Amino acid sequence: MNLPKVATQLSDMLWFVQALNSGRYPYANSMLVDDRTKCMIDLGVGGSVLRELMNEVKIDEVVFSHCHEDHTAGCSFLPEAKFYAHRFDVDAIESVGKLKERYMVRGTDLEEPFDKFLFEALNLKDCRIDKEIEDRYFFDFGKTRLTVIHTPGHSAGHCCFLDPSSGVLFTSDVDLSSFGPWYGCADLDIDDFISSINKLISIKAETLVSSHKGIIRGDVELKLKDFLEKIFERERRLVEFLGKSRTFTEIVNKAIIYGKFSEPREAFVLFESVMIKKHLDRLMRYDSVTYEDGKSVAI
Ligand SMILES: [Zn+2]
Ligand SMILES: [Zn+2]
């Protein structure tokens, strides 16, 4: 087996698999457990990388960190494997229709371009899940044990995976990107995201493996804290903007989260709206913002 050709060794049994496009969306990096049982965490590395990997190793099991298309798109390459996912994300992996409901595009003008992207560009398929997992479930692959850490916020069933013996933590889409946390779907919650990042900080892992940023070593705690801080930065900018009462459309057009809307603009406007709505709800819960005469204003 010649794994170094396609992957980077993280520990005795763990390998980092770099996705196409350096792991930028719509691709996502993976982690491979090369133990008695061979297991891949996520399948979004891209077809050519997956094919190369499969020439070197027969993958027995696949664990999905969550239901998003950039992490699951390769499932049709491995019809024989056993698939795992957190029970809260199973429906959106087994049914692309359910995933579209989470994105809130089903039955809207955005459904057609979404379908085109998901089915034609990503070749996304419904993927059967054989076993549901939950927080603290642990996998025993032989010498390697991976502990499941349920980290909702980015998706209801988002999970990270810790190898306690090597201190490697696969953080998936708690990805430490400069953009910051993403919570633009119906099933996501900012308070959950905050708790999840704090949970990861408390682990004091040595090495993080991010789905979109790769291997992260050194100052791990600080980097997670910086990532978390983006949520509060967005909130401060929002409260400042609400020094004057504003309609929801005015707030969304300000693009506090995205800065500017890339193409397809409608999709990014939708994500901005969903994320802003979650911030407004949160700020109202904490009595920092109120809503009157169709407008929001800071208190
Ligand atoms: Zn995701
Ligand atoms: Zn992702």
Short mmCIF file of C-alpha atoms and ligand atoms in Angstrom, two decimals:
data_model
loop_
_atom_site.label_atom_id
_atom_site.label_comp_id
_atom_site.label_asym_id
_atom_site.label_seq_id
_atom_site.Cartn_x
_atom_site.Cartn_y
_atom_site.Cartn_z
CA MET A 1 0.00 0.00 0.00
CA ASN A 2 1.39 3.37 -0.95
CA LEU A 3 -0.69 5.82 1.06
CA PRO A 4 1.91 8.63 1.12
CA LYS A 5 1.18 9.07 -2.60
CA VAL A 6 -2.31 10.30 -1.80
CA ALA A 7 -2.38 11.18 1.89
CA THR A 8 -0.36 12.78 4.70
CA GLN A 9 0.30 10.82 7.88
CA LEU A 10 -1.07 12.39 11.08
CA SER A 11 -0.36 9.56 13.51
CA ASP A 12 0.27 5.82 13.44
CA MET A 13 -3.07 5.02 11.87
CA LEU A 14 -4.54 8.38 10.84
CA TRP A 15 -4.05 10.03 7.48
CA PHE A 16 -5.12 13.39 6.14
CA VAL A 17 -6.58 13.27 2.63
CA GLN A 18 -6.39 16.62 0.88
CA ALA A 19 -9.41 17.38 -1.29
CA LEU A 20 -9.35 18.98 -4.74
CA ASN A 21 -9.14 22.78 -4.84
CA SER A 22 -7.19 22.68 -1.52
CA GLY A 23 -10.39 21.67 0.22
CA ARG A 24 -12.35 24.76 -0.75
CA TYR A 25 -16.09 24.32 -1.27
CA PRO A 26 -17.59 22.31 -3.01
CA TYR A 27 -14.81 19.94 -1.91
CA ALA A 28 -13.93 18.95 1.65
CA ASN A 29 -10.85 17.28 3.13
CA SER A 30 -11.12 13.82 4.66
CA MET A 31 -9.39 11.76 7.30
CA LEU A 32 -8.59 8.10 6.72
CA VAL A 33 -8.18 5.52 9.48
CA ASP A 34 -5.78 2.89 8.15
CA ASP A 35 -6.35 0.25 10.83
CA ARG A 36 -7.77 -3.28 10.79
CA THR A 37 -11.01 -1.60 9.70
CA LYS A 38 -10.34 1.08 7.08
CA CYS A 39 -12.57 4.07 7.55
CA MET A 40 -12.98 7.43 5.79
CA ILE A 41 -14.42 10.45 7.55
CA ASP A 42 -16.46 12.20 4.82
CA LEU A 43 -16.38 11.67 1.07
CA GLY A 44 -16.09 15.15 -0.41
CA VAL A 45 -12.48 14.99 -1.58
CA GLY A 46 -13.47 14.86 -5.25
CA GLY A 47 -13.81 11.93 -7.65
CA SER A 48 -10.21 11.81 -8.89
CA VAL A 49 -8.75 11.86 -5.34
CA LEU A 50 -11.21 9.22 -4.19
CA ARG A 51 -10.37 6.96 -7.14
CA GLU A 52 -6.65 7.30 -6.45
CA LEU A 53 -7.18 6.49 -2.79
CA MET A 54 -9.34 3.49 -3.60
CA ASN A 55 -6.52 2.09 -5.75
CA GLU A 56 -4.41 1.94 -2.59
CA VAL A 57 -6.89 0.95 0.10
CA LYS A 58 -10.21 -0.85 0.38
CA ILE A 59 -12.46 1.35 2.47
CA ASP A 60 -14.77 -0.67 4.74
CA GLU A 61 -16.62 2.12 6.51
CA VAL A 62 -17.54 5.76 5.99
CA VAL A 63 -18.51 8.17 8.76
CA PHE A 64 -20.18 11.40 7.66
CA SER A 65 -19.45 14.41 9.86
CA HIS A 66 -22.74 15.97 8.69
CA CYS A 67 -25.27 16.08 5.88
CA HIS A 68 -23.92 18.83 3.61
CA GLU A 69 -23.32 18.03 -0.05
CA ASP A 70 -19.61 18.95 -0.01
CA HIS A 71 -19.03 16.14 2.55
CA THR A 72 -21.25 13.39 1.17
CA ALA A 73 -21.05 13.68 -2.63
CA GLY A 74 -18.74 10.66 -3.14
CA CYS A 75 -21.07 8.08 -1.57
CA SER A 76 -21.89 6.37 -4.88
CA PHE A 77 -18.20 5.39 -5.23
CA LEU A 78 -18.48 3.02 -2.27
CA PRO A 79 -21.67 0.96 -2.56
CA GLU A 80 -20.19 -1.84 -0.42
CA ALA A 81 -19.12 0.31 2.54
CA LYS A 82 -21.00 0.66 5.81
CA PHE A 83 -22.20 4.24 6.33
CA TYR A 84 -22.56 6.09 9.64
CA ALA A 85 -23.99 9.54 10.51
CA HIS A 86 -25.49 11.32 13.49
CA ARG A 87 -29.18 10.55 13.80
CA PHE A 88 -30.16 14.22 13.38
CA ASP A 89 -28.60 14.36 9.90
CA VAL A 90 -29.62 10.96 8.57
CA ASP A 91 -32.75 12.19 6.77
CA ALA A 92 -30.87 14.88 4.82
CA ILE A 93 -28.20 12.36 3.73
CA GLU A 94 -30.70 9.72 2.71
CA SER A 95 -32.82 12.24 0.79
CA VAL A 96 -31.56 15.19 -1.26
CA GLY A 97 -35.13 16.53 -1.04
CA LYS A 98 -34.78 16.74 2.75
CA LEU A 99 -31.42 18.47 2.37
CA LYS A 100 -33.10 21.08 0.14
CA GLU A 101 -35.72 21.61 2.87
CA ARG A 102 -32.91 22.46 5.29
CA TYR A 103 -31.60 24.98 2.74
CA MET A 104 -35.18 26.27 2.46
CA VAL A 105 -35.11 26.19 -1.34
CA ARG A 106 -37.73 23.50 -1.92
CA GLY A 107 -40.63 24.93 -3.92
CA THR A 108 -38.86 28.28 -4.47
CA ASP A 109 -37.25 29.85 -7.56
CA LEU A 110 -33.90 28.69 -6.20
CA GLU A 111 -34.79 25.00 -6.36
CA GLU A 112 -33.95 24.63 -10.06
CA PRO A 113 -30.44 26.16 -9.89
CA PHE A 114 -29.82 24.18 -6.67
CA ASP A 115 -30.86 20.95 -8.43
CA LYS A 116 -28.58 21.75 -11.35
CA PHE A 117 -25.65 22.27 -9.00
CA LEU A 118 -26.33 19.32 -6.68
CA PHE A 119 -27.17 16.76 -9.36
CA GLU A 120 -25.10 17.89 -12.35
CA ALA A 121 -22.00 19.52 -10.84
CA LEU A 122 -21.70 17.39 -7.68
CA ASN A 123 -23.51 14.25 -8.88
CA LEU A 124 -25.15 14.11 -5.44
CA LYS A 125 -27.25 11.03 -4.74
CA ASP A 126 -29.43 9.88 -1.87
CA CYS A 127 -27.14 7.84 0.36
CA ARG A 128 -28.30 5.07 2.68
CA ILE A 129 -27.10 5.24 6.29
CA ASP A 130 -26.55 1.86 7.94
CA LYS A 131 -26.01 3.00 11.49
CA GLU A 132 -26.87 6.13 13.46
CA ILE A 133 -24.36 7.57 15.90
CA GLU A 134 -24.62 10.06 18.74
CA ASP A 135 -22.51 12.02 21.18
CA ARG A 136 -19.78 9.95 22.88
CA TYR A 137 -20.28 6.95 20.62
CA PHE A 138 -16.88 5.50 19.97
CA PHE A 139 -15.54 3.62 17.01
CA ASP A 140 -13.10 0.78 17.55
CA PHE A 141 -11.18 0.21 14.32
CA GLY A 142 -8.54 -2.12 15.80
CA LYS A 143 -5.82 -0.09 17.49
CA THR A 144 -7.61 3.21 16.87
CA ARG A 145 -10.57 4.49 18.80
CA LEU A 146 -12.39 7.59 17.63
CA THR A 147 -14.80 9.36 19.95
CA VAL A 148 -17.81 11.14 18.47
CA ILE A 149 -18.34 14.69 19.72
CA HIS A 150 -21.75 16.00 18.74
CA THR A 151 -21.27 19.66 17.78
CA PRO A 152 -24.59 21.06 16.51
CA GLY A 153 -24.82 24.60 15.18
CA HIS A 154 -23.54 24.16 11.63
CA SER A 155 -26.05 21.35 11.13
CA ALA A 156 -28.25 19.63 13.70
CA GLY A 157 -26.22 16.43 13.50
CA HIS A 158 -22.75 17.92 12.94
CA CYS A 159 -20.06 15.82 14.65
CA CYS A 160 -16.33 16.06 15.28
CA PHE A 161 -14.09 13.08 15.93
CA LEU A 162 -11.29 12.78 18.47
CA ASP A 163 -8.48 10.25 18.60
CA PRO A 164 -7.54 10.60 22.30
CA SER A 165 -4.25 8.75 21.90
CA SER A 166 -2.79 11.09 19.25
CA GLY A 167 -4.72 14.25 20.17
CA VAL A 168 -5.98 14.58 16.58
CA LEU A 169 -9.41 16.20 16.35
CA PHE A 170 -11.34 16.22 13.06
CA THR A 171 -13.38 19.44 13.29
CA SER A 172 -15.19 19.24 9.95
CA ASP A 173 -17.02 22.54 9.29
CA VAL A 174 -15.95 24.12 12.53
CA ASP A 175 -13.40 24.81 9.86
CA LEU A 176 -11.47 27.83 11.20
CA SER A 177 -11.94 29.63 7.88
CA SER A 178 -11.44 33.38 7.85
CA PHE A 179 -15.13 33.71 6.91
CA GLY A 180 -16.15 32.31 10.30
CA PRO A 181 -18.98 30.00 11.40
CA TRP A 182 -21.73 29.34 8.86
CA TYR A 183 -25.32 28.84 10.04
CA GLY A 184 -27.45 29.51 6.96
CA CYS A 185 -29.79 26.48 7.07
CA ALA A 186 -33.13 25.96 8.82
CA ASP A 187 -31.76 23.42 11.33
CA LEU A 188 -28.94 25.58 12.67
CA ASP A 189 -28.66 27.56 15.85
CA ILE A 190 -26.11 30.20 16.90
CA ASP A 191 -26.22 29.36 20.62
CA ASP A 192 -25.60 25.70 19.78
CA PHE A 193 -22.68 26.72 17.57
CA ILE A 194 -21.15 28.76 20.41
CA SER A 195 -21.49 25.84 22.86
CA SER A 196 -20.02 23.44 20.31
CA ILE A 197 -16.93 25.59 19.69
CA ASN A 198 -16.46 25.98 23.45
CA LYS A 199 -16.72 22.20 23.79
CA LEU A 200 -13.93 21.80 21.20
CA ILE A 201 -11.77 24.44 22.94
CA SER A 202 -12.05 22.50 26.21
CA ILE A 203 -10.66 19.34 24.60
CA LYS A 204 -7.23 20.97 24.15
CA ALA A 205 -6.46 18.87 21.08
CA GLU A 206 -2.96 18.97 19.62
CA THR A 207 -3.87 18.82 15.97
CA LEU A 208 -7.04 19.90 14.24
CA VAL A 209 -8.15 18.60 10.87
CA SER A 210 -10.48 21.09 9.21
CA SER A 211 -12.59 20.12 6.23
CA HIS A 212 -11.76 23.32 4.40
CA LYS A 213 -8.48 24.55 5.93
CA GLY A 214 -6.53 21.31 6.30
CA ILE A 215 -4.14 20.40 9.12
CA ILE A 216 -3.87 22.99 11.91
CA ARG A 217 -1.15 22.71 14.55
CA GLY A 218 -0.03 25.17 17.23
CA ASP A 219 -2.17 27.72 19.11
CA VAL A 220 -5.17 25.49 18.48
CA GLU A 221 -7.13 26.95 21.39
CA LEU A 222 -6.48 30.51 20.27
CA LYS A 223 -7.46 29.72 16.67
CA LEU A 224 -10.75 28.19 17.82
CA LYS A 225 -11.41 31.24 20.00
CA ASP A 226 -10.73 33.57 17.02
CA PHE A 227 -13.18 31.53 14.94
CA LEU A 228 -15.81 31.81 17.68
CA GLU A 229 -15.19 35.55 17.99
CA LYS A 230 -16.45 36.07 14.40
CA ILE A 231 -19.99 35.41 15.67
CA PHE A 232 -19.71 38.21 18.22
CA GLU A 233 -18.04 40.56 15.69
CA ARG A 234 -21.02 40.09 13.36
CA GLU A 235 -23.38 40.75 16.24
CA ARG A 236 -21.57 43.94 17.24
CA ARG A 237 -21.76 45.24 13.66
CA LEU A 238 -25.46 44.39 13.54
CA VAL A 239 -26.25 46.17 16.81
CA GLU A 240 -24.30 49.20 15.61
CA PHE A 241 -26.30 49.27 12.36
CA LEU A 242 -29.49 49.04 14.43
CA GLY A 243 -28.64 52.28 16.20
CA LYS A 244 -31.35 53.48 13.82
CA SER A 245 -34.48 51.37 13.14
CA ARG A 246 -34.17 49.31 9.97
CA THR A 247 -36.38 47.00 7.96
CA PHE A 248 -35.25 43.41 7.50
CA THR A 249 -34.49 44.09 3.81
CA GLU A 250 -32.27 47.03 4.74
CA ILE A 251 -30.36 44.85 7.19
CA VAL A 252 -29.88 42.02 4.69
CA ASN A 253 -28.74 44.44 1.96
CA LYS A 254 -26.06 45.74 4.33
CA ALA A 255 -24.40 42.28 3.94
CA ILE A 256 -22.97 42.35 7.47
CA ILE A 257 -22.02 38.67 7.23
CA TYR A 258 -20.91 38.24 3.61
CA GLY A 259 -19.55 41.75 3.02
CA LYS A 260 -20.71 41.47 -0.58
CA PHE A 261 -22.84 38.93 -2.37
CA SER A 262 -21.06 36.69 -4.89
CA GLU A 263 -22.86 34.80 -7.65
CA PRO A 264 -25.34 33.16 -7.54
CA ARG A 265 -26.44 36.27 -5.69
CA GLU A 266 -29.91 34.92 -4.76
CA ALA A 267 -28.35 32.01 -2.86
CA PHE A 268 -26.02 34.26 -0.85
CA VAL A 269 -28.85 36.71 -0.12
CA LEU A 270 -30.86 33.74 1.18
CA PHE A 271 -27.99 32.59 3.44
CA GLU A 272 -27.43 36.15 4.68
CA SER A 273 -31.18 36.47 5.46
CA VAL A 274 -31.27 33.20 7.39
CA MET A 275 -28.16 34.05 9.39
CA ILE A 276 -29.28 37.61 10.13
CA LYS A 277 -32.69 36.33 11.25
CA LYS A 278 -30.97 33.99 13.71
CA HIS A 279 -28.88 36.90 15.07
CA LEU A 280 -31.97 39.12 15.42
CA ASP A 281 -33.84 36.35 17.28
CA ARG A 282 -30.86 35.86 19.57
CA LEU A 283 -30.46 39.60 20.24
CA MET A 284 -34.19 39.88 21.01
CA ARG A 285 -33.89 36.94 23.43
CA TYR A 286 -31.13 38.83 25.20
CA ASP A 287 -33.12 42.12 25.12
CA SER A 288 -30.51 43.88 23.00
CA VAL A 289 -32.85 44.52 20.07
CA THR A 290 -36.55 45.14 19.80
CA TYR A 291 -39.01 45.03 16.90
CA GLU A 292 -41.58 47.76 16.34
CA ASP A 293 -43.59 49.03 13.36
CA GLY A 294 -41.98 46.51 11.03
CA LYS A 295 -38.45 47.54 11.94
CA SER A 296 -35.69 46.31 14.25
CA VAL A 297 -33.80 48.66 16.52
CA ALA A 298 -31.13 48.32 19.19
CA ILE A 299 -32.28 49.00 22.75
ZN ZN B 1 -21.24 21.95 6.13
ZN ZN B 2 -18.17 21.90 4.32
#
